[in-house]
Amino acid sequence: MQAYDFPIRRTLFLHPSIDPPLRRLLELHSAISHVLHLSGASEYINMILRNMEDGVVREDGSTQLGAMVNVALRIST
């Protein structure tokens, strides 16, 4: 997994055949991201994604198998 510097800024270009993103949805996405970051949930999510990349079940029981299976099932469907 790559480490990113946040916030990431993107320049969106208008095109006649593609509707621009709704400002309200971008604001909602930003608010959810802030809540996840401030609550520490982002660290938990990153840990699960790292464990999935490793593909290893740890002996100490720290691997979140249920979460890994849920993520894998959602990605594959």
Tab-separated table of C-alpha atoms in Angstrom:
chain	number	residue	atom	x	y	z
A	1	MET	CA	0.000	0.000	0.000
A	2	GLN	CA	1.210	3.470	-0.775
A	3	ALA	CA	1.460	6.234	1.775
A	4	TYR	CA	-0.177	9.475	0.711
A	5	ASP	CA	0.200	13.028	1.875
A	6	PHE	CA	-3.229	14.415	2.660
A	7	PRO	CA	-5.155	16.384	1.659
A	8	ILE	CA	-4.842	15.479	-2.003
A	9	ARG	CA	-6.077	18.159	-4.356
A	10	ARG	CA	-7.400	17.350	-7.790
A	11	THR	CA	-8.250	19.672	-10.633
A	12	LEU	CA	-11.424	18.582	-12.385
A	13	PHE	CA	-11.959	19.543	-15.994
A	14	LEU	CA	-15.438	19.898	-17.449
A	15	HIS	CA	-16.319	17.886	-20.518
A	16	PRO	CA	-19.650	18.021	-22.355
A	17	SER	CA	-20.174	14.250	-22.149
A	18	ILE	CA	-19.373	13.896	-18.419
A	19	ASP	CA	-21.363	15.502	-15.630
A	20	PRO	CA	-19.226	17.188	-12.965
A	21	PRO	CA	-19.303	15.699	-9.468
A	22	LEU	CA	-21.940	17.125	-7.185
A	23	ARG	CA	-20.424	19.598	-4.752
A	24	ARG	CA	-22.588	18.223	-1.928
A	25	LEU	CA	-21.226	14.690	-2.448
A	26	LEU	CA	-17.651	15.976	-2.411
A	27	GLU	CA	-18.392	17.833	0.835
A	28	LEU	CA	-19.929	14.672	2.325
A	29	HIS	CA	-16.892	12.615	1.294
A	30	SER	CA	-14.623	15.181	2.927
A	31	ALA	CA	-16.653	15.172	6.161
A	32	ILE	CA	-16.627	11.363	6.382
A	33	SER	CA	-12.876	11.332	5.765
A	34	HIS	CA	-12.318	13.801	8.605
A	35	VAL	CA	-14.439	11.745	11.013
A	36	LEU	CA	-12.587	8.537	10.106
A	37	HIS	CA	-9.244	10.254	10.565
A	38	LEU	CA	-10.072	11.962	13.852
A	39	SER	CA	-11.685	8.843	15.350
A	40	GLY	CA	-8.667	6.685	14.586
A	41	ALA	CA	-10.716	4.478	12.274
A	42	SER	CA	-8.351	5.244	9.410
A	43	GLU	CA	-5.525	3.475	11.263
A	44	TYR	CA	-7.723	0.392	11.735
A	45	ILE	CA	-8.699	0.404	8.051
A	46	ASN	CA	-5.056	0.776	6.998
A	47	MET	CA	-4.075	-2.128	9.291
A	48	ILE	CA	-6.660	-4.382	7.633
A	49	LEU	CA	-5.476	-3.392	4.157
A	50	ARG	CA	-1.825	-4.018	5.138
A	51	ASN	CA	-2.764	-7.458	6.499
A	52	MET	CA	-4.529	-8.245	3.226
A	53	GLU	CA	-1.435	-7.281	1.256
A	54	ASP	CA	0.746	-9.447	3.505
A	55	GLY	CA	-1.600	-12.394	3.024
A	56	VAL	CA	-0.430	-13.854	6.329
A	57	VAL	CA	-2.412	-14.958	9.384
A	58	ARG	CA	-0.487	-13.900	12.461
A	59	GLU	CA	0.049	-16.380	15.296
A	60	ASP	CA	-0.760	-13.800	17.960
A	61	GLY	CA	-4.347	-13.488	16.716
A	62	SER	CA	-3.962	-9.860	15.649
A	63	THR	CA	-5.098	-10.562	12.084
A	64	GLN	CA	-8.668	-9.355	11.546
A	65	LEU	CA	-9.824	-12.299	9.423
A	66	GLY	CA	-13.499	-11.338	9.432
A	67	ALA	CA	-12.759	-7.838	8.208
A	68	MET	CA	-10.367	-9.155	5.561
A	69	VAL	CA	-12.995	-11.580	4.232
A	70	ASN	CA	-15.653	-8.844	4.161
A	71	VAL	CA	-13.369	-6.498	2.216
A	72	ALA	CA	-12.348	-9.255	-0.202
A	73	LEU	CA	-15.979	-10.201	-0.840
A	74	ARG	CA	-16.986	-6.599	-1.463
A	75	ILE	CA	-14.100	-6.073	-3.881
A	76	SER	CA	-14.888	-9.224	-5.857
A	77	THR	CA	-18.584	-8.426	-6.383
